[in-house]
Tab-separated table of C-alpha atoms in Angstrom:
chain	number	residue	atom	x	y	z
A	1	TRP	CA	-8.687	-33.848	40.956
A	2	GLN	CA	-8.865	-35.748	44.200
A	3	ARG	CA	-12.278	-34.042	45.103
A	4	MET	CA	-13.572	-34.920	41.538
A	5	ARG	CA	-12.646	-38.544	41.874
A	6	ALA	CA	-14.413	-38.828	45.033
A	7	ALA	CA	-17.647	-37.369	43.696
A	8	ARG	CA	-20.573	-39.880	44.085
A	9	ASP	CA	-22.040	-39.200	40.619
A	10	LEU	CA	-21.688	-37.072	37.502
A	11	ARG	CA	-23.772	-34.127	38.903
A	12	ALA	CA	-21.487	-33.992	42.041
A	13	LEU	CA	-18.432	-34.179	39.851
A	14	LEU	CA	-19.646	-31.285	37.650
A	15	ASP	CA	-20.497	-29.189	40.705
A	16	THR	CA	-17.074	-29.700	42.106
A	17	ALA	CA	-15.106	-29.180	38.792
A	18	ARG	CA	-17.064	-25.860	37.862
A	19	SER	CA	-15.684	-24.350	41.034
A	20	ALA	CA	-12.164	-25.131	40.007
A	21	ALA	CA	-9.923	-24.039	37.314
A	22	VAL	CA	-11.103	-26.664	34.783
A	23	GLY	CA	-14.807	-25.558	35.216
A	24	ASN	CA	-14.657	-23.626	31.927
A	25	TYR	CA	-14.249	-26.927	30.048
A	26	LEU	CA	-17.506	-28.173	31.167
A	27	SER	CA	-19.806	-25.801	29.358
A	28	GLY	CA	-22.587	-27.575	27.553
A	29	LEU	CA	-22.281	-30.901	29.601
A	30	ALA	CA	-25.425	-31.866	31.568
A	31	ALA	CA	-25.562	-33.877	34.865
A	32	PHE	CA	-27.520	-36.613	32.877
A	33	ALA	CA	-25.170	-36.912	29.961
A	34	ARG	CA	-24.455	-40.245	28.274
A	35	ALA	CA	-21.090	-41.473	27.170
A	36	ASP	CA	-21.690	-40.022	23.587
A	37	ASP	CA	-22.779	-36.693	25.042
A	38	ILE	CA	-19.687	-36.457	27.083
A	39	ASP	CA	-17.354	-37.203	24.094
A	40	THR	CA	-19.147	-34.598	22.072
A	41	ALA	CA	-18.884	-31.987	24.698
A	42	PHE	CA	-15.020	-32.587	25.044
A	43	ARG	CA	-14.362	-32.704	21.318
A	44	THR	CA	-16.311	-29.404	21.005
A	45	GLN	CA	-14.289	-27.906	23.826
A	46	PHE	CA	-11.032	-28.839	22.206
A	47	ARG	CA	-12.015	-27.573	18.764
A	48	SER	CA	-13.232	-24.262	20.313
A	49	ARG	CA	-9.954	-23.720	22.249
A	50	VAL	CA	-7.961	-24.448	19.241
A	51	ALA	CA	-9.934	-21.913	17.171
A	52	GLU	CA	-9.526	-19.342	20.027
A	53	LEU	CA	-5.888	-19.760	20.054
A	54	ALA	CA	-5.595	-19.484	16.317
A	55	GLY	CA	-7.584	-16.343	16.572
A	56	TRP	CA	-5.037	-14.425	18.714
A	57	SER	CA	-1.871	-16.174	17.307
A	58	PRO	CA	0.354	-14.720	14.688
A	59	VAL	CA	-1.283	-14.981	11.257
A	60	ALA	CA	1.502	-17.026	9.897
A	61	TRP	CA	0.909	-19.770	12.371
A	62	ARG	CA	-2.982	-19.911	12.223
A	63	ALA	CA	-3.282	-22.636	9.504
A	64	ALA	CA	-0.987	-24.923	11.470
A	65	ILE	CA	-2.840	-24.341	14.762
A	66	ARG	CA	-6.277	-24.863	13.183
A	67	TRP	CA	-5.005	-28.129	11.680
A	68	THR	CA	-4.205	-29.439	15.237
A	69	ALA	CA	-8.033	-29.623	15.842
A	70	HIS	CA	-8.135	-32.545	13.433
A	71	LEU	CA	-5.964	-34.744	15.820
A	72	LEU	CA	-9.385	-35.561	17.390
A	73	ASP	CA	-10.565	-36.987	13.949
A	74	LEU	CA	-7.643	-39.197	13.035
A	75	ALA	CA	-8.922	-42.435	14.513
A	76	ALA	CA	-12.361	-41.852	12.963
A	77	VAL	CA	-10.942	-41.356	9.611
A	78	ALA	CA	-8.971	-44.551	9.836
A	79	HIS	CA	-12.086	-46.266	10.880
A	80	LEU	CA	-14.195	-44.793	8.194
A	81	TRP	CA	-11.778	-45.865	5.420
A	82	THR	CA	-12.294	-49.423	6.094
A	83	GLN	CA	-15.570	-49.777	8.255
A	84	PRO	CA	-19.128	-48.390	8.460
A	85	PRO	CA	-19.571	-45.293	10.638
A	86	LEU	CA	-20.297	-45.506	14.318
A	87	ARG	CA	-23.468	-43.969	15.573
A	88	TRP	CA	-21.592	-41.028	17.339
A	89	MET	CA	-19.805	-39.945	14.128
A	90	GLN	CA	-23.160	-39.147	12.442
A	91	SER	CA	-23.762	-36.427	14.883
A	92	ASP	CA	-20.337	-35.044	15.101
A	93	PRO	CA	-20.237	-31.610	13.299
A	94	VAL	CA	-17.002	-32.428	11.543
A	95	LEU	CA	-17.277	-36.070	10.817
A	96	ALA	CA	-21.087	-36.286	9.849
A	97	ARG	CA	-20.383	-35.437	6.289
A	98	TYR	CA	-18.165	-38.552	6.026
A	99	ALA	CA	-20.425	-40.768	8.182
A	100	ALA	CA	-23.876	-41.146	6.209
A	101	GLU	CA	-25.289	-44.440	7.235
A	102	SER	CA	-26.474	-45.105	3.734
A	103	ALA	CA	-23.142	-44.508	1.882
A	104	SER	CA	-21.101	-47.268	0.603
A	105	ALA	CA	-17.388	-47.869	1.345
A	106	GLY	CA	-16.534	-46.337	-1.968
A	107	ALA	CA	-18.763	-43.287	-1.421
A	108	ARG	CA	-17.200	-42.721	2.148
A	109	ARG	CA	-13.738	-42.803	0.513
A	110	ALA	CA	-14.571	-40.499	-2.256
A	111	THR	CA	-15.865	-37.947	0.379
A	112	LEU	CA	-12.858	-38.484	2.510
A	113	ILE	CA	-10.493	-37.284	-0.318
A	114	THR	CA	-12.435	-33.859	-0.249
A	115	GLY	CA	-13.074	-31.214	2.144
A	116	PRO	CA	-11.099	-30.335	5.383
A	117	LEU	CA	-9.801	-33.902	5.854
A	118	ALA	CA	-8.613	-34.352	2.323
A	119	PRO	CA	-4.842	-34.560	3.135
A	120	LEU	CA	-5.706	-37.657	5.211
A	121	GLY	CA	-7.992	-39.264	2.676
A	122	ARG	CA	-5.652	-38.613	-0.188
A	123	ALA	CA	-2.813	-40.310	1.691
A	124	LEU	CA	-4.894	-43.379	2.389
A	125	LEU	CA	-5.893	-43.516	-1.333
A	126	ALA	CA	-2.213	-43.179	-2.483
A	127	ARG	CA	-1.049	-45.876	-0.045
A	128	ALA	CA	-3.918	-48.175	-1.146
A	129	ALA	CA	-3.054	-47.609	-4.841
A	130	ALA	CA	0.691	-48.230	-4.121
A	131	ASP	CA	-0.050	-51.410	-2.253
A	132	ASP	CA	-2.356	-52.554	-5.015
A	133	ARG	CA	0.488	-52.146	-7.683
A	134	GLY	CA	2.923	-53.951	-5.404
A	135	SER	CA	0.465	-56.814	-4.822
A	136	LYS	CA	0.085	-57.257	-8.600
A	137	ARG	CA	3.848	-57.697	-8.812
A	138	ALA	CA	3.969	-60.172	-5.943
A	139	ARG	CA	1.606	-62.736	-4.684
A	140	PRO	CA	-2.113	-61.843	-4.637
A	141	THR	CA	-3.691	-60.203	-1.649
A	142	PRO	CA	-7.124	-61.048	-0.144
A	143	ALA	CA	-9.994	-59.208	-1.796
A	144	GLY	CA	-10.677	-55.984	0.042
A	145	ALA	CA	-7.399	-56.001	2.017
A	146	ASP	CA	-6.186	-52.468	2.891
A	147	PRO	CA	-2.978	-51.163	4.470
A	148	ALA	CA	-3.350	-50.535	8.306
A	149	PRO	CA	-4.918	-47.038	8.133
A	150	MET	CA	-3.936	-45.502	11.461
A	151	PRO	CA	-0.103	-45.211	10.660
A	152	VAL	CA	-0.989	-43.705	7.301
A	153	VAL	CA	-3.337	-41.184	8.789
A	154	LEU	CA	-0.825	-40.174	11.532
A	155	ASP	CA	1.983	-39.662	8.959
A	156	ALA	CA	-0.318	-37.655	6.626
A	157	TRP	CA	-1.494	-35.509	9.477
A	158	ASN	CA	2.054	-34.756	10.452
A	159	ALA	CA	3.279	-34.095	6.953
A	160	HIS	CA	0.380	-31.633	6.357
A	161	TRP	CA	0.949	-29.822	9.650
A	162	GLN	CA	4.584	-29.266	8.775
A	163	SER	CA	3.639	-28.142	5.354
A	164	LEU	CA	1.654	-25.379	7.060
A	165	TRP	CA	4.646	-23.938	8.958
A	166	PRO	CA	5.996	-20.552	7.888
A	167	PRO	CA	9.699	-20.146	7.326
A	168	ILE	CA	11.410	-20.679	10.574
A	169	CYS	CA	15.050	-21.066	11.743
A	170	ALA	CA	16.645	-24.521	12.495
A	171	GLU	CA	16.320	-23.937	16.234
A	172	GLN	CA	12.494	-23.306	16.000
A	173	ARG	CA	11.938	-26.325	13.712
A	174	GLY	CA	14.015	-28.508	16.067
A	175	ALA	CA	11.921	-27.505	19.082
A	176	LEU	CA	8.619	-28.241	17.222
A	177	LEU	CA	9.993	-31.591	15.979
A	178	ALA	CA	11.119	-32.515	19.463
A	179	LEU	CA	7.615	-31.730	20.822
A	180	LYS	CA	6.054	-33.845	18.136
A	181	ASP	CA	8.387	-36.764	18.968
A	182	ASP	CA	7.716	-36.569	22.577
A	183	VAL	CA	3.855	-36.615	22.022
A	184	ILE	CA	4.324	-39.743	19.724
A	185	ALA	CA	6.571	-41.420	22.281
A	186	HIS	CA	4.103	-40.655	25.220
A	187	ARG	CA	1.159	-42.022	23.129
A	188	ARG	CA	2.942	-45.306	22.489
A	189	ARG	CA	4.097	-45.785	26.026
A	190	PHE	CA	0.844	-44.811	27.502
A	191	ALA	CA	-1.107	-47.269	25.454
A	192	GLN	CA	1.053	-50.125	26.990
A	193	LEU	CA	0.928	-49.061	30.722
A	194	PRO	CA	-1.188	-50.753	33.319
A	195	PRO	CA	-3.991	-48.408	34.660
A	196	ALA	CA	-2.217	-47.898	37.879
A	197	ASP	CA	0.757	-46.250	36.152
A	198	THR	CA	-1.099	-43.862	33.681
A	199	GLY	CA	-1.510	-41.030	36.269
A	200	ALA	CA	2.245	-40.782	36.841
A	201	ALA	CA	3.042	-41.026	33.104
A	202	ARG	CA	0.528	-38.237	32.266
A	203	GLU	CA	2.036	-36.061	35.043
A	204	ALA	CA	5.582	-36.601	33.830
A	205	PHE	CA	4.656	-35.814	30.175
A	206	ALA	CA	2.780	-32.644	31.257
A	207	THR	CA	5.901	-31.446	33.284
A	208	ARG	CA	8.064	-32.016	30.219
A	209	VAL	CA	5.596	-30.156	27.888
A	210	LEU	CA	5.162	-27.331	30.384
A	211	ALA	CA	9.070	-26.822	30.430
A	212	ARG	CA	9.012	-26.423	26.732
A	213	LEU	CA	6.337	-23.787	26.926
A	214	ARG	CA	8.133	-21.839	29.653
A	215	ILE	CA	11.554	-21.676	28.158
A	216	ASP	CA	10.342	-18.938	25.880
A	217	PRO	CA	6.568	-18.315	25.527
A	218	ALA	CA	7.271	-16.139	22.379
A	219	GLN	CA	8.544	-19.197	20.354
A	220	PRO	CA	6.188	-21.089	18.019
A	221	VAL	CA	6.694	-24.249	20.092
A	222	ALA	CA	4.849	-22.587	22.992
A	223	LEU	CA	1.639	-22.324	20.938
A	224	PHE	CA	1.626	-26.169	20.363
A	225	ALA	CA	2.857	-26.896	23.813
A	226	TYR	CA	-0.055	-25.100	25.265
A	227	LEU	CA	-2.473	-27.217	23.090
A	228	VAL	CA	-0.784	-30.373	24.370
A	229	VAL	CA	-1.229	-29.270	27.957
A	230	LEU	CA	-4.977	-28.392	27.032
A	231	ALA	CA	-5.546	-31.838	25.610
A	232	LEU	CA	-4.107	-33.450	28.653
A	233	ASP	CA	-6.394	-31.682	30.962
A	234	LEU	CA	-9.462	-32.330	28.740
A	235	GLU	CA	-8.419	-36.087	28.456
A	236	ARG	CA	-8.201	-36.446	32.234
A	237	LEU	CA	-11.458	-34.551	32.831
A	238	ARG	CA	-13.264	-36.570	30.148
A	239	ALA	CA	-12.141	-39.899	31.857
A	240	GLU	CA	-13.352	-38.624	35.291
A	241	CYS	CA	-16.708	-37.763	33.656
A	242	LEU	CA	-16.949	-41.027	31.838
A	243	ALA	CA	-16.250	-42.947	35.169
A	244	GLN	CA	-19.171	-41.363	36.717
A	245	ALA	CA	-21.525	-41.649	33.994
A	246	PHE	CA	-21.656	-45.451	34.371
């Protein structure tokens, strides 16, 4: 990581990284890549690795593993529920169907409640309907007001993820929930840290997750701990690439 950070430009960083253990994560990334290209490459990497893990995991866990690929899409779904699509969403292979430039807000919402992201769209729709009923019994709300979409999307993702688990014992369930809680707590803390403290926080979090993976690699939690470690590596490598692209 130190050698990559010392690279003078994106081309030098890619040359350094491709000779290291993280080199496999850089396929499809060109030395002249722009920010949107870098983001697309890393989203593609994560989705590909999730699909690869699902392919060799126990059949009973494959649906829950595949659902983790949509963690990348949560912020975009929250955005699309209330705002027009951003340019990069229109070229993303998963999000493009929801991000037509000419679509109205109503049309975007109608599309979001179908397809692979339907559990998220339906949760947003149910929350909006519940808030609308509540506002009619209380004081009026401003036209077009919506619940804050990101918490709704996060809760919906988590509920659907757990619905995809096969029958497991209390110990296995507890380990999975503990990992989930640690991820959420890290995300909240990380967003509030000064930049100088983010590296140490990421390392501490990665150490905790690796410990969960190593306790018993045959347990279900190990599958998802591996994906968390993968996501941390991709996040860090993406940040290094973006820093060199400007």
